[in-house]
Short mmCIF file of C-alpha atoms in Angstrom, two decimals:
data_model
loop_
_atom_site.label_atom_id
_atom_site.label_comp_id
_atom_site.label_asym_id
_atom_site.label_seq_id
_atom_site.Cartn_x
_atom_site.Cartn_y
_atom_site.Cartn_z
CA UNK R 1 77.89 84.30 74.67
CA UNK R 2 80.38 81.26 73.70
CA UNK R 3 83.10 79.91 75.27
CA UNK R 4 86.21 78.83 73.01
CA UNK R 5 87.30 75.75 75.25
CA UNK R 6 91.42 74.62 74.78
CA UNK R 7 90.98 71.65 72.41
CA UNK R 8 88.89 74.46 70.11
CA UNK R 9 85.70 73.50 70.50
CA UNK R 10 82.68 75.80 71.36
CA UNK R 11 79.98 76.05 74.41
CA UNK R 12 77.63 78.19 75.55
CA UNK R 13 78.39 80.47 78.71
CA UNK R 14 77.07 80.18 81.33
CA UNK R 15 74.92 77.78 80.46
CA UNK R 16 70.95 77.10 81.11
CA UNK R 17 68.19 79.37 79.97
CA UNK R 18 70.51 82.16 79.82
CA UNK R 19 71.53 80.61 76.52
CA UNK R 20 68.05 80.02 75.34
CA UNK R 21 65.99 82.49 75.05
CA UNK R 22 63.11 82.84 72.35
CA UNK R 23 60.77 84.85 71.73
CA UNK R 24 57.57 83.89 73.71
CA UNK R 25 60.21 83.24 76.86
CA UNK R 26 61.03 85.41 79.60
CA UNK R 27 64.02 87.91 78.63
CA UNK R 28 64.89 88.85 81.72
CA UNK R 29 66.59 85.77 82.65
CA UNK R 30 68.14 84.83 79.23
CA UNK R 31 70.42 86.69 76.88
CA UNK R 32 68.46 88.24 73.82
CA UNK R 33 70.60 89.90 72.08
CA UNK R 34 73.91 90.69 73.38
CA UNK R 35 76.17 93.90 71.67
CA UNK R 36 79.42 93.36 74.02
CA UNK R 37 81.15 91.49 76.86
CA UNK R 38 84.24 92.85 78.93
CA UNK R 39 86.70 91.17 81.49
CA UNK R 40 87.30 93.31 84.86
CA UNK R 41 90.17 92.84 86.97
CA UNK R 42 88.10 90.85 89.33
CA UNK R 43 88.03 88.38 86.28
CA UNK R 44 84.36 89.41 86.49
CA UNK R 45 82.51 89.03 83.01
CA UNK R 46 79.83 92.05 82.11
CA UNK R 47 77.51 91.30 79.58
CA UNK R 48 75.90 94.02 77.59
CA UNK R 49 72.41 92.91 76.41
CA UNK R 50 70.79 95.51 74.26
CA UNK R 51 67.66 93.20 73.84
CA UNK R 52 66.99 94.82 69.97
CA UNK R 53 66.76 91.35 68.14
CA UNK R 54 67.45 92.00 64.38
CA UNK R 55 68.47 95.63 65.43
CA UNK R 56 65.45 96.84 65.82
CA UNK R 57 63.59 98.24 68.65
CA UNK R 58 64.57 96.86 72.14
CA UNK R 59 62.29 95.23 73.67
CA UNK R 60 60.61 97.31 77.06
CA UNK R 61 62.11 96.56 80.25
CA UNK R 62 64.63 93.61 78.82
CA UNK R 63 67.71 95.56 78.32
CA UNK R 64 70.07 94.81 80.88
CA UNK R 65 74.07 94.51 82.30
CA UNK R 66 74.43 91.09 83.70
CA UNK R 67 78.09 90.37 85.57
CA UNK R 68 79.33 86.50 86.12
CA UNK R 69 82.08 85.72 88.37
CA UNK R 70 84.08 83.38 86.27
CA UNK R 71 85.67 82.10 89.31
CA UNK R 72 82.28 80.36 89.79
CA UNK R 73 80.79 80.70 86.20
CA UNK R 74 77.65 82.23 88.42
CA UNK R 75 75.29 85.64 87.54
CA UNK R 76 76.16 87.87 90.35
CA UNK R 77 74.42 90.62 89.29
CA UNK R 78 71.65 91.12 86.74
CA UNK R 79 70.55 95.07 86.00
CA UNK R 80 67.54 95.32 83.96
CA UNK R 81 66.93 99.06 82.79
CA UNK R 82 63.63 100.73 83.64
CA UNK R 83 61.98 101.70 80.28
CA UNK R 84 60.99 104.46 81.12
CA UNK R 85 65.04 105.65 80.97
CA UNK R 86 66.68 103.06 78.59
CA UNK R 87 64.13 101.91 76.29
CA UNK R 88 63.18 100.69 72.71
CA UNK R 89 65.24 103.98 70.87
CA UNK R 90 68.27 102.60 72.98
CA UNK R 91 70.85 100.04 72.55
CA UNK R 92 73.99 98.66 74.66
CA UNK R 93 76.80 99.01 73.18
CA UNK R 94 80.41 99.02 75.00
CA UNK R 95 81.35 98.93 78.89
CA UNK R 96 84.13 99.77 81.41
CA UNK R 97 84.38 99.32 84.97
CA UNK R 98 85.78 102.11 86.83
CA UNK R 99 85.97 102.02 90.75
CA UNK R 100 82.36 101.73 92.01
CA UNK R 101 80.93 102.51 88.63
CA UNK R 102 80.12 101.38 85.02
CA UNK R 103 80.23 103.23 82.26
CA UNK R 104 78.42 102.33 79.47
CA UNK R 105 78.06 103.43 75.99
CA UNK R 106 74.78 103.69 74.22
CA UNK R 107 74.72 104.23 70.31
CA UNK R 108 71.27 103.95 69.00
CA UNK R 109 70.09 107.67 70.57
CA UNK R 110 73.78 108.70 71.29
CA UNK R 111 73.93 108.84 75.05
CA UNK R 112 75.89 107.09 78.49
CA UNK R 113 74.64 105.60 81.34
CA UNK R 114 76.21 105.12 84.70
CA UNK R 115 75.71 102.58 87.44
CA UNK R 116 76.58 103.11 90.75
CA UNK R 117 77.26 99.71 91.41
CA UNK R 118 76.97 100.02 95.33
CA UNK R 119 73.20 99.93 94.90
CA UNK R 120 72.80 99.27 90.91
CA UNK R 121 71.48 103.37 90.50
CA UNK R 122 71.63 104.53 87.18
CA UNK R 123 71.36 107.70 85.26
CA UNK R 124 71.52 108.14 81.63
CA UNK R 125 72.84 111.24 80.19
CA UNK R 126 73.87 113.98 77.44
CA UNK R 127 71.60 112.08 75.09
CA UNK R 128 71.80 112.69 71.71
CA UNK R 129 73.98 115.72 72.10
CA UNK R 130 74.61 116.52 68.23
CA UNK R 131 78.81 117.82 69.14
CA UNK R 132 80.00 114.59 71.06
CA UNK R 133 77.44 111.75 71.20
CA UNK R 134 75.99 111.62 67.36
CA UNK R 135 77.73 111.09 63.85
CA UNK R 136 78.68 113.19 61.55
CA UNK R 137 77.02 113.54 58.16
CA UNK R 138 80.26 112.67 56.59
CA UNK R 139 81.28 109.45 58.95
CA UNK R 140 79.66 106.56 56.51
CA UNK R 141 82.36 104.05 55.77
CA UNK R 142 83.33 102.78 52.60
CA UNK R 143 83.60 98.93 53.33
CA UNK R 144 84.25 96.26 50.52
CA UNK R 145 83.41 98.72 47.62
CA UNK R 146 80.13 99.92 49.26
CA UNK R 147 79.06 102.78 51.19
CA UNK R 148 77.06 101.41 54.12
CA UNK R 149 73.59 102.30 54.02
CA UNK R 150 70.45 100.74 55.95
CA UNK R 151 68.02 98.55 54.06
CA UNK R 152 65.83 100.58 54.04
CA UNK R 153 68.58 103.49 52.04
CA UNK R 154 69.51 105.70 55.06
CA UNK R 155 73.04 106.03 55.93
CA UNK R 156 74.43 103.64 58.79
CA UNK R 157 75.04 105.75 61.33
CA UNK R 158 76.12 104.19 64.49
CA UNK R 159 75.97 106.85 67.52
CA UNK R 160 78.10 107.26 70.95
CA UNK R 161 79.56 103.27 71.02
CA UNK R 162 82.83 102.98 71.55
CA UNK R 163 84.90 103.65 75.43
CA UNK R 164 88.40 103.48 76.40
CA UNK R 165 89.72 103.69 79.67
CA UNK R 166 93.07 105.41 80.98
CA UNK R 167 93.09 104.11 84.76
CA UNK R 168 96.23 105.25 85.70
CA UNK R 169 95.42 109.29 84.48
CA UNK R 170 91.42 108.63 85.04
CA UNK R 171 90.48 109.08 81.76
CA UNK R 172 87.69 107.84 79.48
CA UNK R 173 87.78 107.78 75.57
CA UNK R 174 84.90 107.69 73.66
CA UNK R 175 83.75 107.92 70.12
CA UNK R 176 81.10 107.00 67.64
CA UNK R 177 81.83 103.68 65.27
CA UNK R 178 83.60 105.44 62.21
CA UNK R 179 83.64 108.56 63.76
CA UNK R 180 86.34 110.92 62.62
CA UNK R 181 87.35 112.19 66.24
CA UNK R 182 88.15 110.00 69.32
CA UNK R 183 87.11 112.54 72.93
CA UNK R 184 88.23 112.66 76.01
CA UNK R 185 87.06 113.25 80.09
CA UNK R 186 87.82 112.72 83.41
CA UNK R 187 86.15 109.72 84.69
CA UNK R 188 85.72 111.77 88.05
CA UNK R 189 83.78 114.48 85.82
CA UNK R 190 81.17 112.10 83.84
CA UNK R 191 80.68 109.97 87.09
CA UNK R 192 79.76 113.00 89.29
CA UNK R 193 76.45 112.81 89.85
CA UNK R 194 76.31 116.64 91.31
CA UNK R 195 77.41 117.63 87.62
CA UNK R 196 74.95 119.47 85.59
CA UNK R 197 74.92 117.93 81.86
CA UNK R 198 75.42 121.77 80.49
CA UNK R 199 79.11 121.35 82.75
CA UNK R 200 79.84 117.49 81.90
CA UNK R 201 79.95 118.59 78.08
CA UNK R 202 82.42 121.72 78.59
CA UNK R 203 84.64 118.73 80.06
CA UNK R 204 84.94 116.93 77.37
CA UNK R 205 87.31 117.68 74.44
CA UNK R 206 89.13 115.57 71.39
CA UNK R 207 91.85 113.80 72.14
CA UNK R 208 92.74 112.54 68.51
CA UNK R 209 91.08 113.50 65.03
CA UNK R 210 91.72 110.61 62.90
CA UNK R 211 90.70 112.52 59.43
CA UNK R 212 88.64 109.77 58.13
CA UNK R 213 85.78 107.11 59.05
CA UNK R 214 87.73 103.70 59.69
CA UNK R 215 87.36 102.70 63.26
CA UNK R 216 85.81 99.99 64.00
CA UNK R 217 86.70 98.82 67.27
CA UNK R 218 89.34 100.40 70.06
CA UNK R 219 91.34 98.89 72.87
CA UNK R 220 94.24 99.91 74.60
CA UNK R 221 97.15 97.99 76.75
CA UNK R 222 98.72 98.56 80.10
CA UNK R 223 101.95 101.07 78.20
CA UNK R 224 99.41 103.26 76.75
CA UNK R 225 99.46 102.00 73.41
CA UNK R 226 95.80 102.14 71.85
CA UNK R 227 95.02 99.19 69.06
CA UNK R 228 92.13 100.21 66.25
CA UNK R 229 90.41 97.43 63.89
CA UNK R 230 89.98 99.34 60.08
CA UNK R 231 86.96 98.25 58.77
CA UNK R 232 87.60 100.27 55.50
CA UNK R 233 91.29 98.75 55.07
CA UNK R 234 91.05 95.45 56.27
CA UNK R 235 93.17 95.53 59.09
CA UNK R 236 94.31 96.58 62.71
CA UNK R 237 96.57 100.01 63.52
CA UNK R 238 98.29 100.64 66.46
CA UNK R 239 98.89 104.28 67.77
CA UNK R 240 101.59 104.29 70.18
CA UNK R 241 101.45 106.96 73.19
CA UNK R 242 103.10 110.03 70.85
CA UNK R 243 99.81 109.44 68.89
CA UNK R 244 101.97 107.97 65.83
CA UNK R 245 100.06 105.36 63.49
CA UNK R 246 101.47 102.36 62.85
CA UNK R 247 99.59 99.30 60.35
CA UNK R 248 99.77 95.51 62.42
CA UNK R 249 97.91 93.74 60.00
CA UNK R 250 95.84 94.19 56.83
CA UNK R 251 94.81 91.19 54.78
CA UNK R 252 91.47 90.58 52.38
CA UNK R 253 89.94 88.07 54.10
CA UNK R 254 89.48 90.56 57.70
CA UNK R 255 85.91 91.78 56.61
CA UNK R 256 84.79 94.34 58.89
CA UNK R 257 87.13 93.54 62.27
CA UNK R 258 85.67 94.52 65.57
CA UNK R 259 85.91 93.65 69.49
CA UNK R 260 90.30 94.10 69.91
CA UNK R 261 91.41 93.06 73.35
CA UNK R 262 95.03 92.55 73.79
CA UNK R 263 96.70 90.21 76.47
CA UNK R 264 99.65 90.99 79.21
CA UNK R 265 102.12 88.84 76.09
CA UNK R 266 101.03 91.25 73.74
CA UNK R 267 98.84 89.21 71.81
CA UNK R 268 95.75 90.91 70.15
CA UNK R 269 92.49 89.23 69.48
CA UNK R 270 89.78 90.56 67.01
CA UNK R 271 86.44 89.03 65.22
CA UNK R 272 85.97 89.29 61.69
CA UNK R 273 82.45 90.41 61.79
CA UNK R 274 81.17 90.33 58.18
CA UNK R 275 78.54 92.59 59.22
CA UNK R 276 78.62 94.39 55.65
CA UNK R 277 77.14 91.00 53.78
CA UNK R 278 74.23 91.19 56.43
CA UNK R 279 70.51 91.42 54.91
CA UNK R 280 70.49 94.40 57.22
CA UNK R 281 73.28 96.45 55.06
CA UNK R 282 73.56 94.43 51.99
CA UNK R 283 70.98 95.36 50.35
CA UNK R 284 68.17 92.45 52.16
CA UNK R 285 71.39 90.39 50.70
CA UNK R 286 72.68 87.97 52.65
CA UNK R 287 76.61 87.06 51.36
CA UNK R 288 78.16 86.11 54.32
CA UNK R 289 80.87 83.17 54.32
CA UNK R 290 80.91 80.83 56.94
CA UNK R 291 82.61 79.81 59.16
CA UNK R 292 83.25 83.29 61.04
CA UNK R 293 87.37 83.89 62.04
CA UNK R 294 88.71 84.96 64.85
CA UNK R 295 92.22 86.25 64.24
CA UNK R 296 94.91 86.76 67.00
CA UNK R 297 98.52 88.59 66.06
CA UNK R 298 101.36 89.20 68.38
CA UNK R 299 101.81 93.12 68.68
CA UNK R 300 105.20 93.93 67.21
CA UNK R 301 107.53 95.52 69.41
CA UNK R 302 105.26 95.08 72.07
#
């Protein structure tokens, strides 16, 4: 994790061995490999660290939620996963704090887990459910003239990973990256711990079919608006509350934009990721061009 300081220069957050792990070094105390952050309203940081260096396999009892006050730049909280329920075919992807719980998304098998946060409980459900957690055969984007495939020639497919939350009407979003359909549920219903899996997934239903693999990343401000980074076209949408599509921005030089988050002034925020030119997906290739952008737009007619 980095902090961008005001005068534009960079620092590592919080600090300390949390910022220095390697491999022979504990990784329960330092950040191995970490997928996400998100701000609360508590101006509490969560940090989601999937432990998978080089996307691979994560490594047995490292994965973990860690939450800093950044009142205090202090860990307050440090939840490292029992194995035996979010192991190596797992990995942390996107989280939202909701009440007493957090929600998190989990892409690499497809599933969610929940923390009760008023004794760090968890439970990890509707893995791997083919209808509303996994990708479709057809969701492989088309980035930069390529369709993106694996080193090793399988299709990327990147499972259950993206959340949304709706506060106000207590609903969570949810979708695979470059999945065709965005769903929908209570937050009451996935959070209920008396709820059978067979009746969480009746619950859910799609709230928008987007009739094409593009999204990349997803967030949403206080009027409703939600704000999607295209990875295929280079560029940000907005979808205002009627669910009509709007483009922000779309330039050449936005290579694969993820991670939106949009301020109370209506300024949004992404990373142009590269990820494409990566060994990983490029064919063992590695074409990225440093330095990495971030970009920030004001939201028209915000």
């Amino acid at each position: 994790v980095v902090e961008i300081m005001a005068d534009g220069s960079f620092k590592p957050y919080p600090g300390g061995e949390w910022n220095q792990w390697q491999r022979d070094k504990d990784p329960l105390k330092s950040f191995v490999d970490v997928n996400s952050i998100f701000i609360d309203k508590n101006n509490h940081m969560w940090v989601n660290d999937a432990a998978a260096p080089d996307f691979g396999k994560a490594i047995p009892g490292a994965v973990k939620v860690v939450e800093i006050d950044l009142n205090t730049n202090k860990v307050i909280r440090n939840i490292v996963f029992d194995p035996k329920v979010v192991g190596a075919d797992t990995r942390l992807a996107h989280i939202r704090i909701w009440k007493n719980y957090a929600i998190l998304a989990e892409s690499k098998s497809g599933s969610f887990i929940i923390i009760d946060l008023k004794d760090n409980s968890y439970r990890r459900i509707l893995t791997g459910n083919k209808d509303f957690m996994l990708c479709q055969p057809e969701e492989v984007p088309l980035i930069e003239g390529r369709l993106m495939k694996f080193a090793s020639g399988k299709n990327m497919y990147i499972n259950n990973d993206l959340v949304e939350l709706d506060e106000a009407n207590g609903t969570l979003y949810f979708m695979c990256l470059f999945g065709t359909k965005m769903f929908k549920i209570n937050i009451e219903d996935l959070t209920n711990p008396l709820l059978e899996e067979k009746d969480i997934l009746q619950k859910i239903s799609v709230a928008y079919d987007f009739k094409g693999s593009w999204v990349a990343g997803v967030c949403r401000d206080e009027k409703g608006n939600f704000y999607f980074t295209d990875a295929v076209n280079n560029g940000v949408k907005k979808m205002d509350k009627n669910g009509y599509f709007s483009t922000i921005v779309t330039d050449n030089e936005i290579i694969w934009p993820i991670a939106p988050s949009i301020d109370k002034n209506g300024v949004l925020y992404f990373t142009s990721s590269q990820l494409n030119r990566f060994p990983l997906l490029n064919n063992n290739k590695n074409t990225v061009e440093r330095p990495w952008k971030m970009w920030k737009i004001n939201v028209p007619n915000y």
